[in-house]
């Protein structure tokens, strides 16, 4: 009668509870028999509540059938011991109450069993290993996925303390014990941690363990549930991607390095060529070409020497470029200074920094050539500022200024043509002001 499995029998097996229920039922019959024989009391029937509650709670429908059977036998016993309507009516009232209680408990037990079965199904069918941990950090339960992934038999896992589990490596055991020690007084256990676990065959699993705490009605810790995600494949894939990126970064640095070296060769050739001519105009032209090429070579040098291959700190670049150009005009060393001011953390990508570098080269070279004839000292300032969507590039010198009637749109000099072309490349606009020297303002949009 009691073969149906019910709500978890935490105190023993089904067979043990069947024996206990039958013994309690027999005890109730003996107590009621002596009660009716010696006319002690008519409330002895309440003793039947104990086996009825146990039977209906643990075995649901079969327990209800058993309760009806017991009450039927009780009524038959009363009919034999005290024939008559009053005794039978009194016993019938007790029987109806008992069966009603049995029905209520059966319905509650069925609802509880259904809920437990649903969550047990989720627990057992979870593709991720899951373990249930007591407040004392002992493993109360583990699902099939845990044993399938790690390969250990249940007897090596269930009931063991967390620090004793064979899945732990020496390193991960120390990490876990330190973690549990830090969490000893904490009520919340809702966190995740990365840890290496080992399978029965010695294989290492890179795992991410997500833990959560379940509380009882009094707010005390009931159990802790740990979901273990095996991220070994992800870690291996990340390592491959990281190695691939490292190779590509090395290759890209080498490309920038070689481009810089090739441009440096061109600079050296131009410098040698300029030394072989006595014509000042040709020498000046070759020097201009040399500076233009070198400004681009410096871009590639800064890139392969920087932490990022995607952009350049524009302030550092402009400072280096201005120092290089001052060295080309040695007669102005000590007389003319170049000041660079930029907003912090302004970095330009390659598509932006090359035009800005060439523009700066043209403007500084032009000022060093023409702005300070006969002056004891002078200052060139470069300022790069950033608003929400625009960059503002401001170049200024305190030299003699542009000639009267100068119009950049009408200018036929190569330097100004280069500047105009590069400003258009940046999708920007240029404005020249003549006020105690020359001030050139270029505004261009931030590249997204």
Short mmCIF file of C-alpha atoms in Angstrom, two decimals:
data_model
loop_
_atom_site.label_atom_id
_atom_site.label_comp_id
_atom_site.label_asym_id
_atom_site.label_seq_id
_atom_site.Cartn_x
_atom_site.Cartn_y
_atom_site.Cartn_z
CA UNK A 1 0.00 0.00 0.00
CA UNK A 2 2.84 2.38 0.75
CA UNK A 3 5.09 1.80 -2.32
CA UNK A 4 4.43 5.26 -3.78
CA UNK A 5 7.33 7.60 -3.15
CA UNK A 6 6.37 10.85 -1.52
CA UNK A 7 7.91 14.09 -0.40
CA UNK A 8 11.56 13.60 0.60
CA UNK A 9 11.91 11.26 3.54
CA UNK A 10 14.77 12.97 5.29
CA UNK A 11 14.58 10.81 8.41
CA UNK A 12 14.81 7.36 6.76
CA UNK A 13 13.68 5.10 3.94
CA UNK A 14 10.09 4.40 2.84
CA UNK A 15 10.18 0.96 4.49
CA UNK A 16 11.13 2.45 7.85
CA UNK A 17 8.25 4.91 7.73
CA UNK A 18 5.82 2.14 6.74
CA UNK A 19 6.85 0.13 9.80
CA UNK A 20 6.57 3.18 12.06
CA UNK A 21 3.11 4.01 10.67
CA UNK A 22 1.84 0.45 11.13
CA UNK A 23 3.18 0.29 14.70
CA UNK A 24 1.53 3.61 15.58
CA UNK A 25 -1.73 2.42 14.02
CA UNK A 26 -1.59 -0.80 16.04
CA UNK A 27 -0.89 1.23 19.17
CA UNK A 28 -3.91 3.43 18.42
CA UNK A 29 -6.16 0.36 18.01
CA UNK A 30 -4.93 -1.12 21.32
CA UNK A 31 -5.45 2.19 23.11
CA UNK A 32 -8.97 2.56 21.74
CA UNK A 33 -9.79 -1.11 22.48
CA UNK A 34 -8.88 -0.73 26.16
CA UNK A 35 -10.60 2.66 26.25
CA UNK A 36 -13.92 1.17 25.10
CA UNK A 37 -13.58 -2.02 27.16
CA UNK A 38 -12.88 -0.16 30.39
CA UNK A 39 -14.86 2.96 29.41
CA UNK A 40 -11.95 5.24 30.23
CA UNK A 41 -12.47 8.09 27.70
CA UNK A 42 -13.97 8.65 24.26
CA UNK A 43 -11.11 10.89 23.03
CA UNK A 44 -8.63 8.08 22.52
CA UNK A 45 -9.55 8.09 18.81
CA UNK A 46 -7.37 11.19 18.42
CA UNK A 47 -4.33 8.92 18.67
CA UNK A 48 -5.13 7.81 15.10
CA UNK A 49 -4.12 11.32 13.96
CA UNK A 50 -0.43 10.49 14.35
CA UNK A 51 -0.21 7.57 11.87
CA UNK A 52 -2.75 9.27 9.57
CA UNK A 53 -0.70 12.47 9.37
CA UNK A 54 2.49 10.50 8.72
CA UNK A 55 0.87 8.31 6.06
CA UNK A 56 -0.84 11.11 4.15
CA UNK A 57 2.13 13.47 4.30
CA UNK A 58 4.68 10.93 3.12
CA UNK A 59 2.59 8.81 0.75
CA UNK A 60 -0.19 11.18 -0.39
CA UNK A 61 -2.99 9.27 -2.16
CA UNK A 62 -2.02 5.86 -0.82
CA UNK A 63 -1.81 7.40 2.63
CA UNK A 64 -5.36 8.75 2.19
CA UNK A 65 -6.64 5.30 1.19
CA UNK A 66 -4.87 3.84 4.20
CA UNK A 67 -6.50 6.46 6.46
CA UNK A 68 -9.98 5.60 5.14
CA UNK A 69 -9.21 1.90 5.68
CA UNK A 70 -8.05 2.52 9.26
CA UNK A 71 -11.15 4.57 10.06
CA UNK A 72 -13.33 1.83 8.59
CA UNK A 73 -11.65 -0.74 10.82
CA UNK A 74 -12.08 1.64 13.74
CA UNK A 75 -15.84 1.89 13.12
CA UNK A 76 -16.12 -1.91 12.87
CA UNK A 77 -14.25 -2.26 16.18
CA UNK A 78 -16.61 0.23 17.85
CA UNK A 79 -19.67 -1.64 16.52
CA UNK A 80 -18.43 -4.86 18.14
CA UNK A 81 -17.29 -3.30 21.41
CA UNK A 82 -20.23 -0.92 21.99
CA UNK A 83 -23.24 -1.84 19.88
CA UNK A 84 -25.72 0.99 19.61
CA UNK A 85 -26.43 4.17 17.73
CA UNK A 86 -24.85 6.71 20.15
CA UNK A 87 -21.45 5.04 20.20
CA UNK A 88 -21.49 4.56 16.42
CA UNK A 89 -22.47 8.22 15.82
CA UNK A 90 -19.70 9.42 18.14
CA UNK A 91 -17.14 7.16 16.42
CA UNK A 92 -18.43 8.29 13.01
CA UNK A 93 -17.83 11.92 13.91
CA UNK A 94 -14.25 11.08 14.86
CA UNK A 95 -13.80 9.12 11.62
CA UNK A 96 -15.14 11.96 9.44
CA UNK A 97 -12.83 14.47 11.14
CA UNK A 98 -9.85 12.12 10.72
CA UNK A 99 -10.57 11.53 7.03
CA UNK A 100 -11.07 15.27 6.49
CA UNK A 101 -7.72 16.01 8.09
CA UNK A 102 -6.16 13.23 5.99
CA UNK A 103 -7.64 14.76 2.82
CA UNK A 104 -6.30 18.25 3.64
CA UNK A 105 -2.82 16.93 4.42
CA UNK A 106 -2.87 14.84 1.23
CA UNK A 107 -3.70 17.87 -0.91
CA UNK A 108 -1.00 19.97 0.78
CA UNK A 109 1.51 17.15 0.42
CA UNK A 110 0.66 16.69 -3.26
CA UNK A 111 1.16 20.43 -3.90
CA UNK A 112 4.46 20.37 -2.03
CA UNK A 113 5.55 17.23 -3.87
CA UNK A 114 4.68 18.82 -7.22
CA UNK A 115 6.70 21.93 -6.39
CA UNK A 116 9.66 19.88 -5.18
CA UNK A 117 9.47 17.64 -8.23
CA UNK A 118 9.55 20.68 -10.54
CA UNK A 119 12.61 22.18 -8.88
CA UNK A 120 14.25 18.77 -8.58
CA UNK A 121 13.77 18.36 -12.32
CA UNK A 122 15.45 21.73 -12.93
CA UNK A 123 18.27 20.70 -10.60
CA UNK A 124 18.85 17.30 -12.19
CA UNK A 125 18.48 18.37 -15.83
CA UNK A 126 20.68 21.46 -15.56
CA UNK A 127 23.52 21.16 -18.09
CA UNK A 128 25.79 22.95 -15.63
CA UNK A 129 27.11 21.17 -12.53
CA UNK A 130 25.24 22.28 -9.40
CA UNK A 131 25.97 21.48 -5.76
CA UNK A 132 23.99 22.26 -2.62
CA UNK A 133 26.05 23.26 0.41
CA UNK A 134 25.05 23.32 4.07
CA UNK A 135 25.74 26.31 6.35
CA UNK A 136 28.68 24.25 7.69
CA UNK A 137 30.07 24.08 4.13
CA UNK A 138 29.32 20.39 3.59
CA UNK A 139 28.01 19.14 0.24
CA UNK A 140 24.39 18.06 0.71
CA UNK A 141 23.60 17.23 -2.91
CA UNK A 142 25.00 17.38 -6.42
CA UNK A 143 23.27 16.92 -9.77
CA UNK A 144 24.07 14.43 -12.52
CA UNK A 145 25.99 17.01 -14.54
CA UNK A 146 28.49 17.41 -11.70
CA UNK A 147 29.33 13.70 -11.65
CA UNK A 148 29.33 13.51 -15.45
CA UNK A 149 31.69 16.47 -15.93
CA UNK A 150 34.15 15.64 -13.15
CA UNK A 151 33.77 11.85 -13.08
CA UNK A 152 33.87 11.33 -9.30
CA UNK A 153 31.50 8.85 -7.57
CA UNK A 154 28.91 10.32 -5.17
CA UNK A 155 30.57 8.85 -2.07
CA UNK A 156 33.63 11.06 -2.64
CA UNK A 157 31.51 14.21 -2.88
CA UNK A 158 28.31 14.00 -0.82
CA UNK A 159 28.72 14.82 2.86
CA UNK A 160 32.26 16.09 2.40
CA UNK A 161 33.43 19.50 3.51
CA UNK A 162 34.19 21.91 0.69
CA UNK A 163 37.90 21.95 1.50
CA UNK A 164 38.03 18.13 1.31
CA UNK A 165 36.59 17.76 -2.19
CA UNK A 166 38.85 15.88 -4.62
CA UNK A 167 37.94 18.31 -7.42
CA UNK A 168 40.13 20.96 -5.81
CA UNK A 169 43.75 21.45 -6.80
CA UNK A 170 46.18 22.59 -4.11
CA UNK A 171 46.05 26.13 -5.42
CA UNK A 172 42.26 26.25 -5.75
CA UNK A 173 41.86 24.67 -2.29
CA UNK A 174 43.86 27.52 -0.77
CA UNK A 175 41.84 30.06 -2.76
CA UNK A 176 38.54 28.49 -1.67
CA UNK A 177 39.49 28.20 2.00
CA UNK A 178 40.59 31.82 2.05
CA UNK A 179 37.35 32.82 0.33
CA UNK A 180 35.19 30.86 2.79
CA UNK A 181 37.12 32.28 5.73
CA UNK A 182 36.47 35.82 4.53
CA UNK A 183 32.79 34.99 4.04
CA UNK A 184 32.35 33.24 7.39
CA UNK A 185 30.46 36.13 9.00
CA UNK A 186 28.75 37.37 5.85
CA UNK A 187 25.06 36.62 5.45
CA UNK A 188 25.13 37.01 1.69
CA UNK A 189 26.93 34.46 -0.46
CA UNK A 190 25.81 35.78 -3.84
CA UNK A 191 29.05 36.06 -5.75
CA UNK A 192 31.08 34.48 -8.51
CA UNK A 193 34.69 33.37 -8.60
CA UNK A 194 37.03 31.81 -11.14
CA UNK A 195 38.77 28.65 -9.98
CA UNK A 196 40.49 25.61 -11.47
CA UNK A 197 38.93 22.22 -10.68
CA UNK A 198 40.31 18.79 -11.53
CA UNK A 199 38.46 15.75 -12.87
CA UNK A 200 38.90 12.15 -11.75
CA UNK A 201 41.33 11.52 -14.63
CA UNK A 202 43.45 14.52 -13.66
CA UNK A 203 42.21 16.90 -16.34
CA UNK A 204 41.99 20.56 -15.37
CA UNK A 205 38.70 22.43 -15.80
CA UNK A 206 38.73 26.24 -15.80
CA UNK A 207 35.49 27.03 -13.99
CA UNK A 208 33.42 30.02 -12.98
CA UNK A 209 31.47 29.29 -9.80
CA UNK A 210 28.34 31.35 -9.10
CA UNK A 211 27.01 30.99 -5.57
CA UNK A 212 23.80 32.12 -3.93
CA UNK A 213 22.32 31.74 -0.47
CA UNK A 214 18.83 30.48 0.33
CA UNK A 215 17.32 31.53 3.66
CA UNK A 216 14.72 29.91 5.90
CA UNK A 217 11.65 31.69 7.28
CA UNK A 218 13.69 33.08 10.17
CA UNK A 219 16.19 34.70 7.84
CA UNK A 220 18.93 32.24 8.73
CA UNK A 221 21.05 30.52 6.10
CA UNK A 222 19.35 27.33 4.95
CA UNK A 223 21.59 26.17 2.10
CA UNK A 224 24.02 27.63 -0.40
CA UNK A 225 23.71 26.71 -4.07
CA UNK A 226 26.78 26.77 -6.30
CA UNK A 227 26.43 26.64 -10.09
CA UNK A 228 29.67 25.64 -11.80
CA UNK A 229 30.24 26.73 -15.40
CA UNK A 230 33.07 24.97 -17.20
CA UNK A 231 34.69 27.76 -19.21
CA UNK A 232 37.73 25.75 -20.28
CA UNK A 233 36.83 26.04 -23.97
CA UNK A 234 36.29 29.78 -23.55
CA UNK A 235 39.65 30.19 -21.81
CA UNK A 236 41.41 28.21 -24.55
CA UNK A 237 39.65 30.29 -27.22
CA UNK A 238 40.60 33.51 -25.40
CA UNK A 239 44.22 32.38 -25.21
CA UNK A 240 44.23 31.65 -28.94
CA UNK A 241 42.69 35.03 -29.71
CA UNK A 242 45.15 36.75 -27.37
CA UNK A 243 48.07 34.95 -29.01
CA UNK A 244 46.74 35.83 -32.46
CA UNK A 245 46.33 39.48 -31.48
CA UNK A 246 49.83 39.50 -30.04
CA UNK A 247 51.21 38.13 -33.31
CA UNK A 248 49.28 40.71 -35.33
CA UNK A 249 50.37 43.49 -33.00
CA UNK A 250 53.99 42.41 -33.36
CA UNK A 251 53.59 42.29 -37.13
CA UNK A 252 51.94 45.71 -37.20
CA UNK A 253 54.69 47.22 -35.05
CA UNK A 254 57.24 45.73 -37.42
CA UNK A 255 55.38 47.26 -40.39
CA UNK A 256 55.41 50.71 -38.76
CA UNK A 257 59.06 50.24 -37.87
CA UNK A 258 59.99 49.38 -41.44
CA UNK A 259 57.92 52.23 -42.87
CA UNK A 260 59.70 54.59 -40.50
CA UNK A 261 63.08 53.17 -41.54
CA UNK A 262 62.25 53.51 -45.24
CA UNK A 263 61.12 57.09 -44.75
CA UNK A 264 64.27 57.74 -42.77
CA UNK A 265 66.30 56.47 -45.72
CA UNK A 266 64.47 58.95 -47.95
CA UNK A 267 65.23 61.74 -45.47
CA UNK A 268 68.90 60.79 -45.47
CA UNK A 269 68.99 60.74 -49.27
CA UNK A 270 67.37 64.19 -49.43
CA UNK A 271 69.84 65.48 -46.87
CA UNK A 272 72.78 64.11 -48.85
CA UNK A 273 71.36 65.57 -52.04
CA UNK A 274 70.95 69.01 -50.45
CA UNK A 275 74.62 68.98 -49.43
CA UNK A 276 75.67 68.37 -53.05
CA UNK A 277 74.11 71.58 -54.34
CA UNK A 278 75.21 75.15 -53.88
CA UNK A 279 71.90 76.63 -55.02
CA UNK A 280 70.16 78.04 -51.88
CA UNK A 281 66.68 77.69 -53.43
CA UNK A 282 67.21 74.04 -54.34
CA UNK A 283 68.71 73.37 -50.92
CA UNK A 284 65.71 75.02 -49.24
CA UNK A 285 63.31 72.96 -51.36
CA UNK A 286 65.13 69.73 -50.49
CA UNK A 287 65.11 70.69 -46.80
CA UNK A 288 61.35 71.28 -46.95
CA UNK A 289 60.83 67.87 -48.55
CA UNK A 290 63.12 66.32 -45.98
CA UNK A 291 61.09 67.81 -43.10
CA UNK A 292 57.80 66.68 -44.62
CA UNK A 293 59.01 63.12 -44.98
CA UNK A 294 60.53 63.16 -41.50
CA UNK A 295 57.28 64.40 -39.95
CA UNK A 296 55.56 61.31 -41.40
CA UNK A 297 58.42 59.04 -40.32
CA UNK A 298 58.05 60.35 -36.79
CA UNK A 299 54.35 59.37 -36.82
CA UNK A 300 55.24 55.74 -37.53
CA UNK A 301 58.03 55.85 -34.95
CA UNK A 302 55.66 57.10 -32.24
CA UNK A 303 53.13 54.41 -33.13
CA UNK A 304 55.43 51.41 -32.87
CA UNK A 305 56.99 52.76 -29.66
CA UNK A 306 53.63 53.45 -27.98
CA UNK A 307 51.42 51.07 -26.01
CA UNK A 308 48.59 51.57 -28.48
CA UNK A 309 48.88 50.96 -32.20
CA UNK A 310 45.61 52.74 -32.88
CA UNK A 311 46.41 56.32 -31.91
CA UNK A 312 49.09 58.81 -30.83
CA UNK A 313 49.31 61.29 -27.96
CA UNK A 314 49.23 64.47 -30.05
CA UNK A 315 50.92 66.66 -27.41
CA UNK A 316 53.97 64.40 -27.18
CA UNK A 317 54.15 64.18 -30.97
CA UNK A 318 53.94 67.95 -31.54
CA UNK A 319 56.62 68.59 -28.92
CA UNK A 320 58.99 66.13 -30.64
CA UNK A 321 58.24 67.53 -34.09
CA UNK A 322 58.83 71.13 -33.02
CA UNK A 323 62.19 70.23 -31.42
CA UNK A 324 63.27 68.47 -34.62
CA UNK A 325 62.33 71.48 -36.78
CA UNK A 326 64.17 73.91 -34.48
CA UNK A 327 67.31 71.81 -34.93
CA UNK A 328 66.98 72.23 -38.70
CA UNK A 329 67.15 76.01 -38.25
CA UNK A 330 70.12 76.07 -35.92
CA UNK A 331 70.60 79.82 -36.33
CA UNK A 332 67.33 80.32 -34.40
CA UNK A 333 68.22 78.02 -31.49
CA UNK A 334 67.99 79.91 -28.23
CA UNK A 335 66.08 82.76 -29.88
CA UNK A 336 62.80 81.12 -30.84
CA UNK A 337 60.83 78.78 -28.58
CA UNK A 338 57.88 76.57 -29.43
CA UNK A 339 55.16 76.05 -26.82
CA UNK A 340 52.67 73.21 -27.15
CA UNK A 341 49.44 73.12 -25.17
CA UNK A 342 46.79 70.42 -25.53
CA UNK A 343 43.85 69.16 -23.57
CA UNK A 344 44.77 66.04 -21.65
CA UNK A 345 44.26 62.65 -23.25
CA UNK A 346 43.87 63.91 -26.82
CA UNK A 347 44.92 61.08 -29.09
CA UNK A 348 44.66 61.07 -32.88
CA UNK A 349 44.41 58.00 -35.06
CA UNK A 350 46.66 57.54 -38.08
CA UNK A 351 44.15 59.11 -40.49
CA UNK A 352 44.08 62.29 -38.41
CA UNK A 353 47.61 62.58 -37.09
CA UNK A 354 49.35 62.49 -40.50
CA UNK A 355 47.47 65.55 -41.88
CA UNK A 356 47.93 67.38 -38.56
CA UNK A 357 51.65 66.50 -38.59
CA UNK A 358 52.14 67.81 -42.13
CA UNK A 359 50.13 70.97 -41.40
CA UNK A 360 52.25 71.62 -38.30
CA UNK A 361 55.44 71.00 -40.27
CA UNK A 362 54.42 73.55 -42.92
CA UNK A 363 53.35 76.20 -40.40
CA UNK A 364 56.40 75.90 -38.12
CA UNK A 365 58.78 75.81 -41.09
CA UNK A 366 57.11 78.89 -42.58
CA UNK A 367 57.38 80.80 -39.29
CA UNK A 368 61.01 79.82 -38.74
CA UNK A 369 61.85 80.96 -42.28
CA UNK A 370 59.99 84.25 -42.48
CA UNK A 371 58.45 85.40 -39.17
CA UNK A 372 61.53 86.44 -37.20
CA UNK A 373 63.97 88.34 -39.42
CA UNK A 374 66.29 90.36 -37.21
CA UNK A 375 64.34 89.64 -34.01
CA UNK A 376 66.27 88.77 -30.91
CA UNK A 377 63.65 86.28 -29.74
CA UNK A 378 60.25 84.94 -30.69
CA UNK A 379 57.60 82.47 -29.65
CA UNK A 380 55.54 79.97 -31.57
CA UNK A 381 52.57 78.44 -29.77
CA UNK A 382 50.43 75.49 -30.80
CA UNK A 383 47.18 74.71 -29.02
CA UNK A 384 44.87 71.73 -29.57
CA UNK A 385 41.55 71.75 -27.75
CA UNK A 386 38.54 69.48 -27.94
CA UNK A 387 34.85 70.23 -27.62
CA UNK A 388 32.06 67.67 -27.82
CA UNK A 389 32.28 67.16 -31.57
CA UNK A 390 35.12 69.39 -32.84
CA UNK A 391 38.86 69.81 -32.49
CA UNK A 392 40.31 73.31 -32.46
CA UNK A 393 43.91 73.59 -33.72
CA UNK A 394 45.39 77.05 -33.06
CA UNK A 395 48.83 78.05 -34.39
CA UNK A 396 50.31 81.43 -33.45
CA UNK A 397 53.63 83.23 -33.72
CA UNK A 398 54.62 86.75 -32.60
CA UNK A 399 56.66 87.46 -35.72
CA UNK A 400 56.16 90.08 -38.40
CA UNK A 401 52.91 88.55 -39.59
CA UNK A 402 51.54 87.81 -43.03
CA UNK A 403 52.03 90.39 -45.80
CA UNK A 404 49.22 92.86 -46.40
CA UNK A 405 46.51 91.56 -48.66
CA UNK A 406 47.44 87.92 -48.07
CA UNK A 407 44.60 85.53 -48.96
CA UNK A 408 45.16 81.84 -48.38
CA UNK A 409 42.66 80.95 -51.11
CA UNK A 410 44.71 82.96 -53.61
CA UNK A 411 48.12 81.89 -52.34
CA UNK A 412 50.22 79.95 -54.85
CA UNK A 413 52.96 78.83 -52.45
CA UNK A 414 53.38 75.07 -52.15
CA UNK A 415 53.25 75.16 -48.36
CA UNK A 416 49.87 76.90 -48.23
CA UNK A 417 48.47 74.66 -50.95
CA UNK A 418 49.51 71.64 -48.88
CA UNK A 419 47.86 73.15 -45.78
CA UNK A 420 44.58 73.83 -47.63
CA UNK A 421 44.54 70.32 -49.11
CA UNK A 422 45.15 68.70 -45.72
CA UNK A 423 42.45 70.82 -44.03
CA UNK A 424 39.97 69.63 -46.67
CA UNK A 425 41.12 66.06 -45.99
CA UNK A 426 40.19 66.59 -42.34
CA UNK A 427 36.77 68.00 -43.37
CA UNK A 428 37.78 71.16 -41.54
CA UNK A 429 37.88 74.91 -42.04
CA UNK A 430 40.77 77.35 -41.72
CA UNK A 431 40.83 80.96 -40.57
CA UNK A 432 43.88 83.29 -40.59
CA UNK A 433 44.12 86.35 -38.34
CA UNK A 434 46.85 88.99 -38.45
CA UNK A 435 47.23 90.53 -35.00
CA UNK A 436 50.72 91.04 -33.51
CA UNK A 437 51.99 88.20 -35.61
CA UNK A 438 50.12 85.41 -37.32
CA UNK A 439 47.32 83.28 -35.90
CA UNK A 440 45.87 80.36 -37.82
CA UNK A 441 42.82 78.52 -36.48
CA UNK A 442 41.74 75.20 -37.93
CA UNK A 443 38.57 73.47 -36.80
CA UNK A 444 37.76 69.92 -37.82
CA UNK A 445 35.32 67.28 -36.57
CA UNK A 446 36.17 64.53 -34.12
CA UNK A 447 36.57 61.25 -35.99
CA UNK A 448 34.16 58.59 -34.72
#
